[in-house]
């Protein structure tokens, strides 16, 4: 079973601060995805990373896939209250069949 | 364009009852996956269907079953409900099993 761990579990910061959250595994994934989920709603896809070492930017969000495709990070610059939510990483195993989610990082950005 | 839709949005059942949850994928998507998300945790994979065939199954008991219809919509059935089945049940659709998944808003099931 391929497992994903996320850290920190909870993060509360002030508006304007920067932050990084992490997604780690001992297994290799063919791809990793990052989602943001708000209470009572389904996860919304933010980005997919496929190539080891890949870096993708989405406005103030920067995503990186580890060289060995076992870990990923999400960096948010100048966080805003609208960034508040549960950030989930998810990986597809090398067979492309099963999709595994991490437990998530719950981010709270205070105005 | 309509996204993934799920019904009902909320459901309250008692232990031992059964429940059927429904999902309509994005138009053109042929793959549907079901996930269980317990409060405070990430979603756990239950089933994936593609072209009406089961393509993947997570570590859930036989009380959980699903099917996909010719129009690619899907049902998740849970028999003999337990208190621990209380969760948000998410449906995700994709063009094919290896493509990006798009999630519906979920069905919140409460078992009393």
Tab-separated table of C-alpha atoms in Angstrom:
chain	number	residue	atom	x	y	z
A	1	UNK	CA	0.000	0.000	0.000
A	2	UNK	CA	1.411	3.354	-1.018
A	3	UNK	CA	0.962	5.958	1.711
A	4	UNK	CA	1.240	9.731	1.618
A	5	UNK	CA	2.060	11.833	4.666
A	6	UNK	CA	1.482	15.563	4.888
A	7	UNK	CA	2.972	18.159	7.219
A	8	UNK	CA	2.156	20.197	9.079
A	9	UNK	CA	-1.280	18.873	9.976
A	10	UNK	CA	-2.506	22.349	10.952
A	11	UNK	CA	-1.143	25.801	10.113
A	12	UNK	CA	-2.464	29.175	11.208
A	13	UNK	CA	-0.759	32.281	9.856
A	14	UNK	CA	-1.371	35.989	9.358
A	15	UNK	CA	-2.302	37.492	6.021
A	16	UNK	CA	0.803	38.378	4.014
A	17	UNK	CA	3.030	35.631	5.409
A	18	UNK	CA	4.653	32.904	3.317
A	19	UNK	CA	4.260	29.194	3.992
A	20	UNK	CA	5.292	25.781	2.723
A	21	UNK	CA	3.455	22.500	3.195
A	22	UNK	CA	4.897	19.104	2.436
A	23	UNK	CA	3.752	15.773	1.021
A	24	UNK	CA	6.019	12.770	1.530
A	25	UNK	CA	6.053	9.071	0.758
A	26	UNK	CA	8.458	6.163	0.762
A	27	UNK	CA	6.937	5.065	-2.555
A	28	UNK	CA	7.391	6.368	-6.075
A	29	UNK	CA	4.356	7.885	-7.745
A	30	UNK	CA	3.797	8.315	-11.462
A	31	UNK	CA	2.161	11.676	-10.712
A	32	UNK	CA	1.080	13.798	-7.777
A	33	UNK	CA	-1.835	16.155	-7.578
A	34	UNK	CA	-2.646	18.964	-5.164
A	35	UNK	CA	-6.218	19.802	-4.245
A	36	UNK	CA	-7.851	22.445	-2.062
A	37	UNK	CA	-11.036	21.540	-0.230
A	38	UNK	CA	-13.410	23.854	1.597
A	39	UNK	CA	-15.844	22.636	4.270
A	40	UNK	CA	-18.802	20.717	2.853
A	41	UNK	CA	-17.414	20.694	-0.669
A	42	UNK	CA	-15.428	18.327	-2.849
A	43	UNK	CA	-11.701	18.803	-3.475
A	44	UNK	CA	-10.766	21.174	-6.313
A	45	UNK	CA	-7.733	20.281	-8.405
A	46	UNK	CA	-4.939	22.863	-8.258
A	47	UNK	CA	-2.122	21.205	-10.188
A	48	UNK	CA	-0.687	17.895	-11.423
A	49	UNK	CA	3.062	17.261	-11.415
A	50	UNK	CA	4.456	14.381	-13.414
A	51	UNK	CA	8.193	14.796	-13.987
A	52	UNK	CA	10.766	14.466	-11.180
A	53	UNK	CA	12.106	17.926	-10.256
A	54	UNK	CA	9.209	19.664	-11.965
A	55	UNK	CA	8.177	23.102	-10.703
A	56	UNK	CA	4.818	24.623	-11.527
A	57	UNK	CA	3.514	28.059	-10.583
A	58	UNK	CA	-0.090	29.085	-10.212
A	59	UNK	CA	-0.183	32.791	-9.309
A	60	UNK	CA	1.094	32.913	-5.693
A	61	UNK	CA	1.320	29.114	-5.421
A	62	UNK	CA	4.486	27.205	-6.352
A	63	UNK	CA	4.439	23.404	-6.566
A	64	UNK	CA	7.507	21.180	-6.740
A	65	UNK	CA	7.805	17.443	-7.377
A	66	UNK	CA	10.834	15.757	-5.843
A	67	UNK	CA	13.560	14.402	-8.096
A	68	UNK	CA	12.758	10.838	-7.048
A	69	UNK	CA	8.988	11.406	-7.426
A	70	UNK	CA	8.400	10.465	-3.785
A	71	UNK	CA	7.623	13.892	-2.360
A	72	UNK	CA	6.190	17.280	-3.224
A	73	UNK	CA	5.860	20.728	-1.707
A	74	UNK	CA	3.445	23.617	-2.015
A	75	UNK	CA	4.684	27.128	-1.279
A	76	UNK	CA	2.279	30.028	-0.931
A	77	UNK	CA	3.596	33.585	-1.129
A	78	UNK	CA	1.807	36.437	0.641
A	79	UNK	CA	-1.057	34.275	1.891
A	80	UNK	CA	-4.572	35.711	1.806
A	81	UNK	CA	-7.695	34.733	3.805
A	82	UNK	CA	-9.090	33.225	0.601
A	83	UNK	CA	-6.295	30.632	0.725
A	84	UNK	CA	-7.879	29.115	3.841
A	85	UNK	CA	-8.814	25.473	3.356
A	86	UNK	CA	-7.676	21.860	3.481
A	87	UNK	CA	-4.769	21.187	1.138
A	88	UNK	CA	-4.599	17.584	-0.022
A	89	UNK	CA	-1.932	15.838	-2.016
A	90	UNK	CA	-2.823	12.712	-3.949
A	91	UNK	CA	-0.759	10.265	-5.926
A	92	UNK	CA	-1.462	7.749	-8.596
A	93	UNK	CA	0.517	4.544	-8.243
A	94	UNK	CA	2.841	3.351	-10.971
A	95	UNK	CA	0.152	1.082	-12.386
A	96	UNK	CA	-2.045	4.121	-12.953
A	97	UNK	CA	-4.996	2.541	-11.217
A	98	UNK	CA	-5.324	3.412	-7.561
A	99	UNK	CA	-5.398	6.973	-6.299
A	100	UNK	CA	-4.106	7.646	-2.770
A	101	UNK	CA	-4.730	10.812	-0.754
A	102	UNK	CA	-2.723	12.223	2.107
A	103	UNK	CA	-4.503	13.312	5.308
A	104	UNK	CA	-4.221	16.986	4.354
A	105	UNK	CA	-2.888	20.221	5.830
A	106	UNK	CA	-5.552	22.503	7.247
A	107	UNK	CA	-4.511	26.104	6.580
A	108	UNK	CA	-6.073	29.108	8.244
A	109	UNK	CA	-5.041	32.582	7.075
A	110	UNK	CA	-6.120	35.296	9.488
A	111	UNK	CA	-6.848	38.831	8.247
B	1	UNK	CA	-20.929	23.219	-18.390
B	2	UNK	CA	-22.247	21.152	-15.523
B	3	UNK	CA	-19.694	19.608	-13.220
B	4	UNK	CA	-20.009	16.349	-11.346
B	5	UNK	CA	-23.350	16.147	-9.568
B	6	UNK	CA	-24.237	13.970	-6.594
B	7	UNK	CA	-27.493	13.179	-4.854
B	8	UNK	CA	-28.697	13.449	-2.225
B	9	UNK	CA	-26.597	16.186	-0.593
B	10	UNK	CA	-27.367	14.984	2.922
B	11	UNK	CA	-28.752	11.715	4.273
B	12	UNK	CA	-29.522	10.394	7.737
B	13	UNK	CA	-29.889	6.642	8.290
B	14	UNK	CA	-29.924	4.284	11.247
B	15	UNK	CA	-27.670	1.322	11.876
B	16	UNK	CA	-28.516	-1.740	9.798
B	17	UNK	CA	-30.225	0.173	7.014
B	18	UNK	CA	-28.923	0.395	3.479
B	19	UNK	CA	-28.246	3.450	1.355
B	20	UNK	CA	-27.844	4.282	-2.339
B	21	UNK	CA	-25.841	7.303	-3.423
B	22	UNK	CA	-25.881	8.624	-6.974
B	23	UNK	CA	-23.370	10.393	-9.179
B	24	UNK	CA	-23.544	11.956	-12.642
B	25	UNK	CA	-20.156	12.566	-14.264
B	26	UNK	CA	-19.088	15.485	-16.400
B	27	UNK	CA	-20.411	15.092	-19.933
B	28	UNK	CA	-17.956	13.032	-21.974
B	29	UNK	CA	-16.274	11.480	-18.936
B	30	UNK	CA	-16.445	7.691	-18.905
B	31	UNK	CA	-14.717	6.931	-15.612
B	32	UNK	CA	-16.217	7.388	-12.160
B	33	UNK	CA	-14.516	6.854	-8.809
B	34	UNK	CA	-15.966	6.811	-5.300
B	35	UNK	CA	-14.219	7.978	-2.139
B	36	UNK	CA	-15.083	8.029	1.560
B	37	UNK	CA	-13.876	10.996	3.594
B	38	UNK	CA	-14.207	10.715	7.330
B	39	UNK	CA	-14.116	13.998	9.242
B	40	UNK	CA	-10.556	15.238	9.633
B	41	UNK	CA	-9.029	12.802	7.142
B	42	UNK	CA	-8.229	12.669	3.468
B	43	UNK	CA	-10.501	10.802	1.039
B	44	UNK	CA	-10.123	7.014	0.922
B	45	UNK	CA	-10.541	5.236	-2.424
B	46	UNK	CA	-13.520	2.846	-2.598
B	47	UNK	CA	-14.152	1.980	-6.264
B	48	UNK	CA	-13.327	3.010	-9.793
B	49	UNK	CA	-15.510	2.197	-12.796
B	50	UNK	CA	-14.740	2.663	-16.464
B	51	UNK	CA	-17.019	1.743	-19.338
B	52	UNK	CA	-19.342	0.006	-16.846
B	53	UNK	CA	-16.580	-2.301	-15.619
B	54	UNK	CA	-14.954	-2.219	-12.182
B	55	UNK	CA	-11.337	-1.135	-12.652
B	56	UNK	CA	-10.223	-0.753	-9.061
B	57	UNK	CA	-11.346	-1.505	-5.524
B	58	UNK	CA	-10.066	-0.111	-2.244
B	59	UNK	CA	-9.885	-1.816	1.124
B	60	UNK	CA	-13.588	-1.714	1.983
B	61	UNK	CA	-15.876	-4.586	3.112
B	62	UNK	CA	-18.321	-6.351	0.818
B	63	UNK	CA	-21.115	-4.240	2.286
B	64	UNK	CA	-19.967	-1.622	-0.194
B	65	UNK	CA	-20.878	-2.141	-3.840
B	66	UNK	CA	-21.242	0.028	-6.896
B	67	UNK	CA	-22.214	-0.021	-10.518
B	68	UNK	CA	-21.996	2.192	-13.588
B	69	UNK	CA	-24.793	2.624	-16.062
B	70	UNK	CA	-24.691	2.937	-19.887
B	71	UNK	CA	-24.929	6.739	-19.555
B	72	UNK	CA	-21.814	6.568	-17.288
B	73	UNK	CA	-23.662	7.657	-14.171
B	74	UNK	CA	-22.974	5.562	-11.092
B	75	UNK	CA	-24.485	4.337	-7.851
B	76	UNK	CA	-22.749	3.444	-4.604
B	77	UNK	CA	-24.628	1.064	-2.330
B	78	UNK	CA	-23.834	0.408	1.297
B	79	UNK	CA	-25.650	-2.364	3.190
B	80	UNK	CA	-25.985	-3.010	6.912
B	81	UNK	CA	-24.858	0.499	7.822
B	82	UNK	CA	-22.545	0.986	10.793
B	83	UNK	CA	-21.921	4.126	12.810
B	84	UNK	CA	-18.437	4.235	11.309
B	85	UNK	CA	-19.892	4.626	7.820
B	86	UNK	CA	-20.781	8.217	8.671
B	87	UNK	CA	-18.718	10.299	6.273
B	88	UNK	CA	-18.679	12.516	3.204
B	89	UNK	CA	-18.935	10.306	0.120
B	90	UNK	CA	-17.252	11.846	-2.878
B	91	UNK	CA	-17.635	10.980	-6.527
B	92	UNK	CA	-15.003	11.950	-9.091
B	93	UNK	CA	-15.162	11.685	-12.861
B	94	UNK	CA	-12.452	11.590	-15.490
B	95	UNK	CA	-12.154	10.955	-19.212
B	96	UNK	CA	-10.430	7.654	-18.506
B	97	UNK	CA	-8.944	5.983	-15.402
B	98	UNK	CA	-5.534	7.620	-15.854
B	99	UNK	CA	-6.780	11.153	-16.518
B	100	UNK	CA	-7.260	13.969	-13.998
B	101	UNK	CA	-10.238	13.562	-11.694
B	102	UNK	CA	-12.854	16.204	-10.982
B	103	UNK	CA	-14.856	15.898	-7.792
B	104	UNK	CA	-18.491	16.478	-7.008
B	105	UNK	CA	-19.676	18.240	-3.838
B	106	UNK	CA	-20.252	14.958	-2.021
B	107	UNK	CA	-23.066	13.335	-0.083
B	108	UNK	CA	-22.917	13.746	3.681
B	109	UNK	CA	-24.115	10.468	5.261
B	110	UNK	CA	-24.902	10.336	8.955
B	111	UNK	CA	-25.609	6.960	10.557
B	112	UNK	CA	-27.356	7.092	13.936
